[in-house]
PDB file of C-alpha atoms and ligand atoms in Angstrom:
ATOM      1  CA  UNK A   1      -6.081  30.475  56.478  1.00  0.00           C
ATOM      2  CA  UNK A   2      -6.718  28.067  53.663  1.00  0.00           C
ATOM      3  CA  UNK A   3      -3.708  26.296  52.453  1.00  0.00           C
ATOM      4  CA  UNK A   4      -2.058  27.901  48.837  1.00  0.00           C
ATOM      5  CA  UNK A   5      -1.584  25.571  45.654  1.00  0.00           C
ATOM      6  CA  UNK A   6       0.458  26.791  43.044  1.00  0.00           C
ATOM      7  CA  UNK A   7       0.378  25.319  39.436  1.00  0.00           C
ATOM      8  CA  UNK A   8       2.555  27.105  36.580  1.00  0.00           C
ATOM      9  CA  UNK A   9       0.804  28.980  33.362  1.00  0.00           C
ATOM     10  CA  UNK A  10       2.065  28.633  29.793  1.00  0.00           C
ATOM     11  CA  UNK A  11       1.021  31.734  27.645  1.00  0.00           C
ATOM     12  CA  UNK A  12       2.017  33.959  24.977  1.00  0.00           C
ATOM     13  CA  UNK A  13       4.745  36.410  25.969  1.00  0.00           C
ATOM     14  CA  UNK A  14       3.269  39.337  24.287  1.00  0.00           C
ATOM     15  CA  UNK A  15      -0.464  38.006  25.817  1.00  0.00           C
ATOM     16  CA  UNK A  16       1.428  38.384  29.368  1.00  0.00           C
ATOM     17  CA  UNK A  17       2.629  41.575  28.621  1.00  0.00           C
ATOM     18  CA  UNK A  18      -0.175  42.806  27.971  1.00  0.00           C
ATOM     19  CA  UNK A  19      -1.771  41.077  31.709  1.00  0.00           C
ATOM     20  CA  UNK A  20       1.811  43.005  33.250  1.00  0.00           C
ATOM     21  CA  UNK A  21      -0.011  46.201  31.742  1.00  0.00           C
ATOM     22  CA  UNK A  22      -3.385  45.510  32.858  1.00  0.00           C
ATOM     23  CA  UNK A  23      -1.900  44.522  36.394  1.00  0.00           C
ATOM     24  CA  UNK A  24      -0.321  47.633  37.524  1.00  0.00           C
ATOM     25  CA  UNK A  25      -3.366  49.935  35.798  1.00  0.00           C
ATOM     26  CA  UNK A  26      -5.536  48.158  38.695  1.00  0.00           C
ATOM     27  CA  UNK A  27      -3.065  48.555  41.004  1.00  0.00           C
ATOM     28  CA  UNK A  28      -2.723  44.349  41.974  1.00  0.00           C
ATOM     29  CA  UNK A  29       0.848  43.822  43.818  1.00  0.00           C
ATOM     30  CA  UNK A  30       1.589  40.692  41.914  1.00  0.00           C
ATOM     31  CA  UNK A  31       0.313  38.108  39.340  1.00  0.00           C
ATOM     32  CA  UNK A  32      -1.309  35.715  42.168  1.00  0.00           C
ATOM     33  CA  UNK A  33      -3.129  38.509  43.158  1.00  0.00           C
ATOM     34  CA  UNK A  34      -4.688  39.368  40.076  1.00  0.00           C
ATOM     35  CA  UNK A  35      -5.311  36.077  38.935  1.00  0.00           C
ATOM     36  CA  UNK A  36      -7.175  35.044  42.098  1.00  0.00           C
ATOM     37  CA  UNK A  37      -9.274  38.229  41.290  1.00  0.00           C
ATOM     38  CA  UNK A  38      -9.985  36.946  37.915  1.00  0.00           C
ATOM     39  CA  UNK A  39     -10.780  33.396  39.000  1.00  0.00           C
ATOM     40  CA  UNK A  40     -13.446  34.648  41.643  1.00  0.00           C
ATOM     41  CA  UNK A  41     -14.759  36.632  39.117  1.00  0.00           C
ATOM     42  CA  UNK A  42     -15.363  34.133  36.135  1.00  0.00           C
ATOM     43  CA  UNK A  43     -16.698  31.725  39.334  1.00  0.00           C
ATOM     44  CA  UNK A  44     -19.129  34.097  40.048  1.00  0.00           C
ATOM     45  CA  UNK A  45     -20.183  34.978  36.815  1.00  0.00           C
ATOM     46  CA  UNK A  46     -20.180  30.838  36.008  1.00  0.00           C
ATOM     47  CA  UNK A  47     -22.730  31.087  39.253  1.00  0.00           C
ATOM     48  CA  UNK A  48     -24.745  34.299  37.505  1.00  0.00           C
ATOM     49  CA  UNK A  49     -25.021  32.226  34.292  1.00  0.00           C
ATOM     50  CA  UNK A  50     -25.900  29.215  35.924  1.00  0.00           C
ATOM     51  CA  UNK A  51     -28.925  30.334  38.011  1.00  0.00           C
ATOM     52  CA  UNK A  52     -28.918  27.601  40.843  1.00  0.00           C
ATOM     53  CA  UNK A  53     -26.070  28.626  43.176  1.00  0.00           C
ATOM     54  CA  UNK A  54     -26.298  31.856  45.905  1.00  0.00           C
ATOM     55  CA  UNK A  55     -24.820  35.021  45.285  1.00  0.00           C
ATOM     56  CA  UNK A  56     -24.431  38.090  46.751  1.00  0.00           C
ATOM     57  CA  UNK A  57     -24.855  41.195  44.925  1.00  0.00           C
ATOM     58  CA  UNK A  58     -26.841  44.559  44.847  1.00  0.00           C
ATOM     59  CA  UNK A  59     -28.613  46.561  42.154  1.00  0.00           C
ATOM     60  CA  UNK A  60     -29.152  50.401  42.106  1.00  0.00           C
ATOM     61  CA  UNK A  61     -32.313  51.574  40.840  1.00  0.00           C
ATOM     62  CA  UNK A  62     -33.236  55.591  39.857  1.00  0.00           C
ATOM     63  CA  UNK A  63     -36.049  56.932  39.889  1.00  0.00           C
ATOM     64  CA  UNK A  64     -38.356  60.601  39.488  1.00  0.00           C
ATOM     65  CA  UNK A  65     -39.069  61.493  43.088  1.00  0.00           C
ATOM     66  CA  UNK A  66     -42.076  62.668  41.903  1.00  0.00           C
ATOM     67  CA  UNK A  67     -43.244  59.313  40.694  1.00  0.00           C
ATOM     68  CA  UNK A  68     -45.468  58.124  43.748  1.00  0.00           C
ATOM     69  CA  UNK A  69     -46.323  55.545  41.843  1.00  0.00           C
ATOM     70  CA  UNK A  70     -42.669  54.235  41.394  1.00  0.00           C
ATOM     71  CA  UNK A  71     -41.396  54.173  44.494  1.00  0.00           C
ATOM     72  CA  UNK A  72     -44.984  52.652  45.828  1.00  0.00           C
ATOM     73  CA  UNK A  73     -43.988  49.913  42.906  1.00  0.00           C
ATOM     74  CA  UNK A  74     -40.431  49.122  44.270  1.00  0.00           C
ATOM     75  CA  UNK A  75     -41.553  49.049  48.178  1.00  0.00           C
ATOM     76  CA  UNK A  76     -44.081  46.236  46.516  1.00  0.00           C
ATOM     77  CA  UNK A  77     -41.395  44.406  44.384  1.00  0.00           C
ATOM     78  CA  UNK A  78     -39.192  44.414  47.466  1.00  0.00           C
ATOM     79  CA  UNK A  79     -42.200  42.953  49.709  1.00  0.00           C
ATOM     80  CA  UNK A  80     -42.772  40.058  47.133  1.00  0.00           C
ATOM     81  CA  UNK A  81     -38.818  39.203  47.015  1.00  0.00           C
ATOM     82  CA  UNK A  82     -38.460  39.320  50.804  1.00  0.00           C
ATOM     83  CA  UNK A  83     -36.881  36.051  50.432  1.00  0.00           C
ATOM     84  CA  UNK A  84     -34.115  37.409  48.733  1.00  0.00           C
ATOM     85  CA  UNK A  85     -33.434  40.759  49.886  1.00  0.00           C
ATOM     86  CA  UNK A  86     -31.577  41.712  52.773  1.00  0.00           C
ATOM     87  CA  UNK A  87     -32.332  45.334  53.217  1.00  0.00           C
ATOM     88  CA  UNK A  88     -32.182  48.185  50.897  1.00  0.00           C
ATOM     89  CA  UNK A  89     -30.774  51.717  51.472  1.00  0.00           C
ATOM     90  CA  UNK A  90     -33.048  54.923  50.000  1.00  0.00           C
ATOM     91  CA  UNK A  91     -30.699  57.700  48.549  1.00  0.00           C
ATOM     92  CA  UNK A  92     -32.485  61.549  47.855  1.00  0.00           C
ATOM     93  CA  UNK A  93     -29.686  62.088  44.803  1.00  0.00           C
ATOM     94  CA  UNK A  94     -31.011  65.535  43.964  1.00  0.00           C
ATOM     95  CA  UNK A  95     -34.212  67.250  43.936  1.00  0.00           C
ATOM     96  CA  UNK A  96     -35.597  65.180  41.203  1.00  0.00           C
ATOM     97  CA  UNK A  97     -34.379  61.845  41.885  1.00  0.00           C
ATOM     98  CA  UNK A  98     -33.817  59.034  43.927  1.00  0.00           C
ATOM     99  CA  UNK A  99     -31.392  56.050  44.339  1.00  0.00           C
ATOM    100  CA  UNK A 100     -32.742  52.702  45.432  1.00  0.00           C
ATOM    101  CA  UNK A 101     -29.702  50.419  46.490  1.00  0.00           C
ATOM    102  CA  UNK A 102     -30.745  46.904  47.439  1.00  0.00           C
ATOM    103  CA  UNK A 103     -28.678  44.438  48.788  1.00  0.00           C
ATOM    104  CA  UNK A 104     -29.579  40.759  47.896  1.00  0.00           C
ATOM    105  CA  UNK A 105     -28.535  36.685  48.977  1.00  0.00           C
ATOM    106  CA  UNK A 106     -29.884  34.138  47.314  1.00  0.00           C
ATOM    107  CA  UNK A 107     -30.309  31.465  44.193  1.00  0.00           C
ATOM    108  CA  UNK A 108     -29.196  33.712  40.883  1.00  0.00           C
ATOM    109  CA  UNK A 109     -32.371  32.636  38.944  1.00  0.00           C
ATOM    110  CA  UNK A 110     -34.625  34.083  41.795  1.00  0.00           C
ATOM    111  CA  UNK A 111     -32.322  37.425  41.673  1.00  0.00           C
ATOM    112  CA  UNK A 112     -33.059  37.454  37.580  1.00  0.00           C
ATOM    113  CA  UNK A 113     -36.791  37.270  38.408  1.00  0.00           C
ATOM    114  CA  UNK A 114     -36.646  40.274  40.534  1.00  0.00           C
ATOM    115  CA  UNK A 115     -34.564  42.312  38.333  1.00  0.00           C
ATOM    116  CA  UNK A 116     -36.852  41.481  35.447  1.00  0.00           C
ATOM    117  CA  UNK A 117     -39.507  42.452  36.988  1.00  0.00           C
ATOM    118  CA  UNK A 118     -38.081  45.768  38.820  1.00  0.00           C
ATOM    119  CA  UNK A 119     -36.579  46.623  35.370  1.00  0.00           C
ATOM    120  CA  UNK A 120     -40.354  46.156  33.963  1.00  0.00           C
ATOM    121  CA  UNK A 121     -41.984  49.087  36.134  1.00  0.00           C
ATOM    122  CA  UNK A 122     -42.142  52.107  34.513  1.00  0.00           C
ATOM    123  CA  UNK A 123     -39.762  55.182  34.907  1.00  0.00           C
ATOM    124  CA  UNK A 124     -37.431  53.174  36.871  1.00  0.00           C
ATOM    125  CA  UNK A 125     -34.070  52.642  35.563  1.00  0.00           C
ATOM    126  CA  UNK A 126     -32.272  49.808  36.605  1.00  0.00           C
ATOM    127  CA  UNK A 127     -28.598  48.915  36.706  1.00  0.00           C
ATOM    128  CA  UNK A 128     -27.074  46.121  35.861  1.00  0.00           C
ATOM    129  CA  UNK A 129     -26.198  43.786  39.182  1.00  0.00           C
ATOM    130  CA  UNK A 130     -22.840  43.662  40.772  1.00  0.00           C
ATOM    131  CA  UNK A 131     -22.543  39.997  42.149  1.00  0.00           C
ATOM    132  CA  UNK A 132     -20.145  37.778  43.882  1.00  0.00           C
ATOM    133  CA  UNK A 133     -20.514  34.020  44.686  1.00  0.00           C
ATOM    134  CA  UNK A 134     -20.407  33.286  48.106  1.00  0.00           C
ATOM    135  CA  UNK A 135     -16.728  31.816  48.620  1.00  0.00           C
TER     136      UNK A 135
HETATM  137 NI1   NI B   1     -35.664  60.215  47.667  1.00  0.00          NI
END
């Protein structure tokens, strides 16, 4: 296990009130804890914004069952991004619709390109990514 440094914060008392509130709605055990959370967070999103580091993440896509032409669309996106996705998993979420979840690795810019494009085909609704950078 990686070795723990511990530095001391200075903030408004009313501003760490507020973080106490915020804390126990989440359901973190202590400060530490939710601060590390927050840290890894605006890392990753540094990494998002950035474009040129790895990340992990995975966007859900919906679509009309009935669309042939969508899903033929996606199976095509997901053939020209092999690169960066890792696999994807195909969800029948009622009688009209389907869920695409696809799981991706790989340089944020190239992940933008693919959501760009996926978001581009028509009557499929994209989500926005959840990412992580790679610790
Ligand atoms: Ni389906």
């Amino acid at each position: 296990m990686e070795k723990l440094a511990r530095f001391s914060v200075s903030l408004p008392a009313t501003l760490l009130d507020k973080f106490d509130v915020w804390i126990e709605m989440r359901g973190h055990k202590t400060r530490s804890d939710a601060l590390r959370q927050l840290i890894r967070r605006f890392i990753s999103e540094s990494c998002w914004e950035d474009g040129e580091q790895t990340i992990f993440g995975t966007v859900t896509l919906t679509y009309d069952h009935h669309s042939h032409d969508s899903a033929q669309e996606i199976t095509a996106l997901q053939h020209n991004f092999g690169d960066l996705i890792i696999c994807s998993t195909h969800i029948h979420a009622d009688r009209h619709h389907c869920f695409e979840s696809v799981v991706f690795k790989g340089k944020a810019s190239r992940v933008k390109e693919f959501i760009k494009e996926v978001s581009g085909l028509k009557d499929v609704y994209g989500s926005d990514p959840i990412i992580t950078a790679i610790p």
